[in-house]
Short mmCIF file of C-alpha atoms in Angstrom, two decimals:
data_model
loop_
_atom_site.label_atom_id
_atom_site.label_comp_id
_atom_site.label_asym_id
_atom_site.label_seq_id
_atom_site.Cartn_x
_atom_site.Cartn_y
_atom_site.Cartn_z
CA MET A 1 57.49 114.23 45.21
CA PHE A 2 55.84 111.59 47.42
CA ASP A 3 53.68 109.27 45.31
CA LEU A 4 51.17 107.59 47.62
CA ASP A 5 49.75 105.40 44.86
CA ARG A 6 53.17 103.95 44.10
CA TRP A 7 53.80 103.08 47.74
CA GLN A 8 50.37 101.51 48.05
CA GLU A 9 51.09 99.41 44.99
CA ILE A 10 54.39 98.25 46.48
CA TYR A 11 52.59 97.35 49.70
CA HIS A 12 49.92 95.33 47.90
CA VAL A 13 52.48 93.51 45.71
CA LEU A 14 54.54 92.43 48.73
CA ARG A 15 51.44 91.59 50.76
CA LYS A 16 49.86 89.54 47.99
CA ASN A 17 51.94 86.48 48.83
CA LYS A 18 52.93 86.87 52.48
CA MET A 19 54.80 83.59 52.86
CA ARG A 20 56.89 84.17 49.75
CA THR A 21 57.71 87.71 50.86
CA PHE A 22 58.59 86.51 54.38
CA PHE A 23 60.97 83.76 53.30
CA THR A 24 62.59 86.01 50.70
CA ALA A 25 63.14 88.76 53.27
CA PHE A 26 64.34 86.23 55.85
CA GLY A 27 67.39 85.41 53.72
CA VAL A 28 68.48 89.06 53.79
CA PHE A 29 67.55 89.45 57.47
CA TRP A 30 69.55 86.39 58.46
CA GLY A 31 72.56 87.48 56.42
CA ILE A 32 72.96 90.89 58.04
CA PHE A 33 71.94 89.55 61.46
CA MET A 34 74.72 86.95 61.35
CA LEU A 35 77.20 89.50 60.00
CA VAL A 36 76.48 91.88 62.89
CA VAL A 37 76.61 89.12 65.52
CA MET A 38 79.87 87.72 64.14
CA MET A 39 81.42 91.19 63.96
CA GLY A 40 80.40 91.88 67.55
CA SER A 41 81.69 88.50 68.74
CA GLY A 42 84.98 89.00 66.93
CA ASN A 43 85.42 92.41 68.54
CA GLY A 44 84.53 90.94 71.94
CA LEU A 45 87.21 88.27 71.58
CA ARG A 46 89.72 90.85 70.34
CA ASN A 47 88.94 93.18 73.27
CA GLY A 48 89.23 90.35 75.80
CA VAL A 49 92.60 89.15 74.52
CA THR A 50 93.94 92.69 74.13
CA GLU A 51 92.77 93.66 77.62
CA GLY A 52 94.36 90.57 79.10
CA MET A 53 97.72 91.21 77.44
CA LYS A 54 97.92 95.00 77.51
CA ASP A 55 99.98 95.16 80.72
CA PHE A 56 102.63 92.68 79.61
CA ALA A 57 105.93 93.91 78.24
CA THR A 58 105.29 92.99 74.62
CA ASN A 59 108.99 93.28 73.80
CA SER A 60 109.88 90.36 76.09
CA VAL A 61 111.79 87.15 75.44
CA PHE A 62 111.84 84.26 77.93
CA ILE A 63 114.90 82.00 77.78
CA TRP A 64 115.50 78.68 79.55
CA SER A 65 118.02 75.83 79.44
CA GLN A 66 117.16 72.38 78.09
CA SER A 67 119.65 69.74 76.91
CA THR A 68 122.09 69.70 74.02
CA SER A 69 121.23 67.80 70.85
CA ILE A 70 124.58 68.11 69.04
CA PRO A 71 128.05 66.98 70.29
CA TYR A 72 130.39 69.96 70.52
CA LYS A 73 134.08 70.38 71.41
CA GLY A 74 134.32 66.91 72.90
CA LEU A 75 131.12 67.24 74.91
CA PRO A 76 128.34 64.68 74.22
CA ARG A 77 124.81 65.33 73.07
CA GLY A 78 122.07 65.10 75.70
CA ARG A 79 124.11 67.17 78.14
CA ASN A 80 122.09 69.07 80.74
CA PHE A 81 123.19 72.48 81.93
CA LYS A 82 121.86 75.39 83.99
CA PHE A 83 122.13 79.13 83.66
CA ASN A 84 123.83 80.92 86.56
CA ASN A 85 124.38 84.33 88.11
CA ASP A 86 127.51 84.91 86.03
CA ASP A 87 125.35 84.63 82.91
CA LEU A 88 123.29 87.55 84.18
CA ASP A 89 126.39 89.72 84.58
CA ALA A 90 127.59 88.75 81.10
CA LEU A 91 124.22 89.57 79.54
CA ARG A 92 124.14 92.98 81.21
CA LYS A 93 127.64 93.71 79.94
CA GLU A 94 127.53 92.30 76.41
CA VAL A 95 123.91 92.89 75.38
CA PRO A 96 123.40 96.63 75.95
CA GLU A 97 120.20 96.52 73.87
CA MET A 98 118.45 94.91 76.85
CA GLU A 99 116.35 97.15 79.09
CA HIS A 100 115.33 94.70 81.82
CA ILE A 101 116.70 91.31 82.79
CA ALA A 102 114.77 89.17 85.25
CA PRO A 103 115.97 85.71 86.34
CA ARG A 104 113.54 83.34 88.01
CA ILE A 105 113.79 80.15 90.05
CA GLY A 106 110.87 77.80 90.59
CA VAL A 107 110.83 75.95 93.92
CA ASN A 108 109.61 72.39 93.58
CA SER A 109 106.67 72.06 95.96
CA GLY A 110 106.52 68.27 96.06
CA GLN A 111 103.38 66.71 97.51
CA GLY A 112 101.12 68.08 100.22
CA ASP A 113 101.09 71.55 101.73
CA ASN A 114 104.26 73.52 101.02
CA VAL A 115 103.24 76.69 102.88
CA ILE A 116 101.95 76.83 106.47
CA HIS A 117 100.64 79.60 108.70
CA GLY A 118 99.48 78.52 112.14
CA LEU A 119 97.09 75.62 111.68
CA LYS A 120 96.37 76.46 108.05
CA GLY A 121 98.31 75.30 105.04
CA GLY A 122 98.17 75.01 101.28
CA SER A 123 100.08 74.07 98.17
CA PHE A 124 101.14 77.07 96.09
CA SER A 125 103.51 78.03 93.28
CA LEU A 126 106.80 79.31 94.69
CA PHE A 127 109.25 81.53 92.80
CA GLY A 128 112.47 83.34 93.47
CA ASP A 129 112.29 86.66 91.63
CA VAL A 130 113.82 90.11 91.24
CA PRO A 131 111.90 93.42 91.17
CA ASP A 132 112.25 93.67 87.38
CA TRP A 133 110.03 90.61 86.97
CA CYS A 134 106.97 92.69 87.80
CA LYS A 135 107.96 95.16 85.07
CA ILE A 136 107.60 92.32 82.58
CA ASP A 137 104.58 90.59 84.11
CA PRO A 138 102.85 93.31 86.19
CA VAL A 139 100.54 92.70 89.14
CA ASN A 140 98.36 94.93 91.31
CA VAL A 141 99.45 95.50 94.90
CA VAL A 142 96.55 94.90 97.31
CA GLN A 143 98.45 95.43 100.56
CA GLY A 144 102.01 96.24 101.50
CA ARG A 145 104.62 96.24 98.75
CA LEU A 146 106.40 94.17 96.13
CA LEU A 147 110.00 92.95 96.27
CA ASN A 148 112.71 95.61 96.04
CA ASP A 149 116.41 95.66 95.20
CA LYS A 150 117.37 95.72 98.90
CA ASP A 151 115.50 92.45 99.46
CA VAL A 152 117.56 90.79 96.72
CA LEU A 153 120.88 92.40 97.68
CA ASP A 154 120.56 91.39 101.35
CA SER A 155 118.88 88.02 100.65
CA ARG A 156 116.03 88.92 102.97
CA LYS A 157 113.54 86.26 103.99
CA VAL A 158 110.47 88.18 102.84
CA ALA A 159 107.57 87.07 100.67
CA VAL A 160 104.84 88.64 98.57
CA ILE A 161 101.74 86.45 98.37
CA GLY A 162 98.86 86.20 95.90
CA ASN A 163 95.35 87.12 97.01
CA ARG A 164 94.19 83.48 97.00
CA VAL A 165 97.13 82.55 99.22
CA GLN A 166 95.93 85.19 101.69
CA GLU A 167 92.40 83.76 101.62
CA VAL A 168 93.66 80.24 102.37
CA LEU A 169 96.25 81.02 105.06
CA PHE A 170 94.67 83.97 106.88
CA LYS A 171 91.32 84.80 108.38
CA LYS A 172 89.06 87.19 106.51
CA ASP A 173 89.72 90.16 108.80
CA GLU A 174 93.36 89.24 109.53
CA ASN A 175 96.14 91.49 108.22
CA PRO A 176 98.90 89.31 106.75
CA ILE A 177 101.49 92.10 106.50
CA GLY A 178 104.33 91.51 108.95
CA GLN A 179 103.25 87.97 109.81
CA TYR A 180 105.40 84.91 109.20
CA ILE A 181 104.66 81.89 107.02
CA ARG A 182 106.71 78.73 106.67
CA ILE A 183 107.62 77.96 103.07
CA GLN A 184 109.16 74.53 102.51
CA GLY A 185 110.44 74.56 106.08
CA VAL A 186 111.88 78.10 105.96
CA TRP A 187 110.23 81.07 107.70
CA PHE A 188 109.45 84.16 105.62
CA GLN A 189 107.82 87.45 106.59
CA VAL A 190 104.90 88.59 104.44
CA VAL A 191 105.54 92.12 103.13
CA GLY A 192 102.86 92.35 100.47
CA VAL A 193 99.74 90.92 98.87
CA PHE A 194 99.07 91.15 95.14
CA LYS A 195 96.53 90.07 92.62
CA PRO A 196 97.05 89.60 88.88
CA LYS A 197 96.05 92.26 86.39
CA SER A 198 94.89 89.48 84.09
CA GLN A 199 94.41 85.72 84.17
CA ASN A 200 94.61 85.33 80.38
CA ILE A 201 98.35 84.66 80.46
CA ASN A 202 100.17 83.00 83.34
CA PHE A 203 103.87 82.24 83.56
CA GLY A 204 104.20 79.48 86.10
CA GLY A 205 100.58 78.82 87.03
CA ASP A 206 97.77 80.81 88.58
CA LYS A 207 99.33 84.02 89.89
CA GLN A 208 96.62 84.31 92.55
CA GLN A 209 98.10 81.19 94.15
CA THR A 210 101.72 82.25 93.79
CA ILE A 211 104.34 83.44 96.27
CA PHE A 212 107.28 85.66 95.26
CA MET A 213 110.52 85.54 97.25
CA PRO A 214 113.86 87.28 96.63
CA PHE A 215 115.86 85.47 94.00
CA THR A 216 119.07 85.33 96.05
CA THR A 217 117.21 84.15 99.16
CA VAL A 218 115.76 81.18 97.30
CA GLN A 219 119.20 80.25 95.97
CA ARG A 220 120.62 80.14 99.48
CA ALA A 221 117.65 78.79 101.45
CA TYR A 222 116.90 75.91 99.09
CA ASN A 223 120.43 75.00 97.98
CA PHE A 224 120.24 76.17 94.37
CA GLY A 225 123.79 77.51 94.52
CA ASN A 226 124.11 80.16 91.83
CA SER A 227 121.91 78.36 89.28
CA LEU A 228 118.60 79.62 87.93
CA ASP A 229 115.75 78.23 85.87
CA PHE A 230 115.14 80.84 83.22
CA ILE A 231 115.71 84.45 82.25
CA ALA A 232 113.29 87.05 80.94
CA VAL A 233 114.67 90.03 79.01
CA THR A 234 113.11 93.06 77.36
CA ALA A 235 114.45 95.12 74.48
CA LYS A 236 115.17 98.82 74.70
CA LYS A 237 113.14 101.16 72.55
CA GLY A 238 114.22 100.93 68.92
CA ASN A 239 115.33 97.29 69.21
CA SER A 240 113.25 94.23 68.38
CA ALA A 241 112.75 91.49 70.93
CA ALA A 242 113.85 88.95 68.32
CA SER A 243 117.25 90.58 67.74
CA VAL A 244 117.89 91.02 71.47
CA GLY A 245 116.80 87.45 72.18
CA ASP A 246 119.03 86.06 69.42
CA LYS A 247 122.02 88.00 70.71
CA ALA A 248 121.40 86.79 74.27
CA ILE A 249 121.04 83.16 73.16
CA LYS A 250 124.27 83.29 71.11
CA LEU A 251 126.11 84.63 74.14
CA LEU A 252 124.67 81.91 76.41
CA LYS A 253 125.64 79.22 73.89
CA ARG A 254 129.24 80.44 73.88
CA ARG A 255 129.35 80.56 77.67
CA HIS A 256 128.01 77.00 78.05
CA THR A 257 129.97 75.46 75.15
CA ILE A 258 126.96 74.72 72.98
CA ALA A 259 127.10 74.28 69.20
CA PRO A 260 125.94 77.49 67.44
CA ASN A 261 123.50 75.45 65.33
CA ASP A 262 122.04 73.54 68.31
CA ASP A 263 118.54 75.03 68.39
CA GLN A 264 117.25 72.56 70.98
CA ALA A 265 119.69 73.35 73.79
CA ILE A 266 118.13 76.68 74.74
CA GLY A 267 114.37 77.20 74.63
CA ASN A 268 112.84 80.60 74.14
CA PHE A 269 109.45 82.28 73.97
CA ASN A 270 109.16 85.59 72.12
CA LEU A 271 106.12 87.52 73.36
CA GLU A 272 106.54 90.12 70.61
CA GLU A 273 106.09 87.44 67.94
CA ILE A 274 103.07 86.06 69.79
CA PHE A 275 101.44 89.50 69.74
CA GLN A 276 102.11 89.80 66.02
CA GLN A 277 100.62 86.36 65.42
CA ILE A 278 97.54 87.31 67.45
CA GLY A 279 97.17 90.45 65.34
CA SER A 280 97.38 88.37 62.16
CA LEU A 281 94.88 85.90 63.62
CA PHE A 282 92.31 88.63 64.22
CA MET A 283 92.86 90.00 60.72
CA GLY A 284 92.03 86.51 59.46
CA ILE A 285 88.96 86.35 61.71
CA ASP A 286 87.77 89.72 60.39
CA PHE A 287 88.22 88.51 56.81
CA LEU A 288 86.36 85.27 57.56
CA VAL A 289 83.50 87.17 59.23
CA TRP A 290 83.07 89.41 56.22
CA LEU A 291 83.44 86.49 53.82
CA VAL A 292 80.75 84.41 55.55
CA GLY A 293 78.50 87.40 56.19
CA THR A 294 78.82 88.74 52.65
CA GLY A 295 78.19 85.28 51.23
CA THR A 296 75.02 84.95 53.29
CA LEU A 297 73.89 88.44 52.25
CA LEU A 298 74.62 87.67 48.61
CA ALA A 299 72.48 84.54 48.84
CA GLY A 300 69.65 86.66 50.24
CA VAL A 301 70.01 89.27 47.49
CA ILE A 302 70.00 86.56 44.82
CA GLY A 303 66.85 85.21 46.42
CA ILE A 304 65.24 88.64 46.13
CA SER A 305 66.27 88.88 42.47
CA ASN A 306 64.75 85.49 41.75
CA ILE A 307 61.51 86.28 43.54
CA MET A 308 61.26 89.58 41.67
CA LEU A 309 61.56 87.63 38.42
CA VAL A 310 58.61 85.52 39.54
CA ILE A 311 56.64 88.65 40.47
CA VAL A 312 57.39 90.25 37.09
CA LYS A 313 56.23 87.10 35.32
CA GLU A 314 53.00 87.10 37.32
CA ARG A 315 52.43 90.77 36.41
CA THR A 316 53.26 90.45 32.72
CA LYS A 317 49.72 91.35 31.63
CA GLU A 318 49.62 94.30 34.04
CA ILE A 319 52.94 95.57 32.66
CA GLY A 320 51.60 95.17 29.13
CA ILE A 321 48.59 97.35 29.96
CA GLN A 322 50.89 100.00 31.44
CA ARG A 323 53.03 99.96 28.31
CA ALA A 324 49.94 100.08 26.06
CA ILE A 325 48.57 103.22 27.73
CA GLY A 326 51.92 104.96 27.37
CA ALA A 327 53.76 104.33 30.64
CA PRO A 328 57.46 105.12 30.05
CA PRO A 329 59.94 102.25 30.59
CA ILE A 330 61.72 104.19 33.34
CA LYS A 331 58.52 104.22 35.42
CA ILE A 332 58.17 100.44 35.18
CA ILE A 333 61.86 99.96 35.98
CA SER A 334 61.72 102.29 38.99
CA GLN A 335 58.58 100.55 40.28
CA ILE A 336 60.19 97.10 40.25
CA VAL A 337 63.52 98.38 41.62
CA MET A 338 61.71 100.16 44.45
CA GLU A 339 59.87 96.98 45.39
CA SER A 340 63.21 95.18 45.59
CA VAL A 341 64.85 97.99 47.58
CA VAL A 342 61.94 98.23 50.03
CA LEU A 343 62.03 94.50 50.70
CA THR A 344 65.82 94.53 51.12
CA THR A 345 65.86 97.64 53.31
CA ILE A 346 63.15 96.46 55.71
CA ALA A 347 64.71 93.00 56.10
CA GLY A 348 68.21 94.48 56.43
CA PHE A 349 67.18 97.09 58.99
CA VAL A 350 65.36 94.51 61.13
CA GLY A 351 68.38 92.19 60.95
CA LEU A 352 70.75 95.03 61.85
CA THR A 353 68.58 96.19 64.76
CA LEU A 354 68.11 92.72 66.25
CA GLY A 355 71.79 91.89 65.75
CA VAL A 356 72.92 95.04 67.56
CA GLY A 357 70.28 94.41 70.23
CA LEU A 358 71.58 90.89 70.85
CA ILE A 359 75.16 92.16 71.12
CA GLN A 360 74.05 94.80 73.63
CA LEU A 361 72.22 92.18 75.72
CA ILE A 362 75.35 90.03 75.78
CA ASN A 363 77.40 93.05 76.78
CA MET A 364 74.99 93.92 79.60
CA ALA A 365 75.01 90.34 80.87
CA MET A 366 78.81 90.28 80.88
CA THR A 367 79.03 93.67 82.59
CA THR A 368 77.04 92.35 85.55
CA ASN A 369 79.23 89.23 85.75
CA VAL A 370 82.71 90.70 85.36
CA GLU A 371 85.54 88.30 86.12
CA SER A 372 89.23 89.01 86.01
CA GLY A 373 90.87 87.43 83.01
CA GLN A 374 87.78 86.94 80.87
CA MET A 375 88.68 86.21 77.25
CA PHE A 376 85.53 87.88 75.88
CA LYS A 377 84.94 91.52 76.73
CA ASN A 378 82.75 94.37 75.53
CA PRO A 379 81.38 92.84 72.30
CA SER A 380 80.46 95.73 70.06
CA VAL A 381 79.72 96.64 66.47
CA ASP A 382 81.31 99.65 64.83
CA PHE A 383 78.47 102.00 63.83
CA ASN A 384 80.13 103.03 60.57
CA MET A 385 80.72 99.40 59.60
CA ALA A 386 77.09 98.53 60.34
CA ILE A 387 75.78 101.45 58.27
CA THR A 388 78.20 100.57 55.47
CA ALA A 389 76.92 96.98 55.44
CA LEU A 390 73.31 98.19 55.33
CA THR A 391 74.10 100.68 52.53
CA ILE A 392 75.82 97.99 50.48
CA LEU A 393 72.81 95.77 51.08
CA ILE A 394 70.37 98.43 49.84
CA ILE A 395 72.48 99.08 46.74
CA SER A 396 72.61 95.32 46.13
CA GLY A 397 68.83 95.22 46.48
CA ALA A 398 68.55 97.88 43.77
CA PHE A 399 70.76 95.85 41.45
CA ALA A 400 68.74 92.74 42.32
CA GLY A 401 65.64 94.51 41.01
CA LEU A 402 67.30 95.71 37.80
CA ILE A 403 67.47 92.27 36.17
CA PRO A 404 63.73 91.53 36.39
CA ALA A 405 62.98 95.20 35.55
CA ARG A 406 64.99 95.01 32.33
CA ARG A 407 63.21 91.80 31.40
CA ALA A 408 59.87 93.49 32.04
CA ILE A 409 60.44 96.35 29.60
CA LYS A 410 61.67 93.98 26.88
CA VAL A 411 58.23 92.37 26.68
CA ARG A 412 56.21 93.84 23.80
CA PRO A 413 52.86 95.28 24.95
CA ILE A 414 50.88 93.13 22.48
CA ASP A 415 52.56 89.95 23.77
CA ALA A 416 52.04 90.99 27.37
CA LEU A 417 48.32 91.59 26.82
CA ARG A 418 47.96 88.09 25.37
CA TYR A 419 49.83 86.51 28.34
CA GLU A 420 47.72 84.27 30.55
#
């Protein structure tokens, strides 16, 4: 049954000392406000990173040659070596757990413009690739097509350019498809324009300013022989990237006469492990958010408990009168607990509402300024988590009121009436 007198009494008690009530409630408000904002920010960071990496083959390993650090079979330490086309054939034959294998060659651009079209020129990242590379690091085709197996098999002089390359070398309304550009002194026909799906991760620089050419064409046109810079491989379903990468590295060590325990000779980058580390990082962030937020909330609840003790002390005589005229202890306890719960609930609800509102404003601002590759996307707060936090806060507020309530009923009526 709704007791208007009780609610009026709660209102007058909390209104009696406005500044004290405000600062007490502010601790709870700030705690849940910060918890909501931190949860939303954490989710925004998680969404941005996940969105930026979702198109990558997460079961990829990138392998490149360095220099030996251990003498082996009469060969000195510090020996430089290069992977070659025969290594690719050996990997395909002896590591059946691999799904894709993509060699890559980087063309040293030197100084000045390395790509020219008519009177326009620019300096861009140049790579010799195979079609499988775009299965590991996908891009969006804007015009034309990507490299195909025929381009590689026939060593065609064709190129696929990034969207920024198009902007620099061609006029705004000019179609680059079918036109020729000079790359490091060699003429190539443009067959496609692409733009990256994400800018969060880049292998070899800004993909928007990158040009892809057939792997075999680059080897011949720029005197690389049959050497290559590095190899990217992916594991078939049911195999881990780590096991496939280890098997590939062991094979390459045998082929290039490298000590089995020479871990410096061949560098590698396991994208699967990076994804797992990112997952663990966000678990740690979630834990830290809850730890800081809960600690702040706890401080606010303790503040409410302390202020309720002060209020009970101020109302000792009033409580004594209630006890003297026969008020049951449960009524006094419920009155004090309700005051604590009301204060906690109002402060918590305001903090929750403003926190969610701020997150929504940030989300709206980011939606109107969308950029490819942003590391912070769609900050949001899970509704169930927010309600759970508010519920826990209200329950904590009830417990915060129990301590002063229990003290209140322990005071003997005669002593309370004498209290000044």
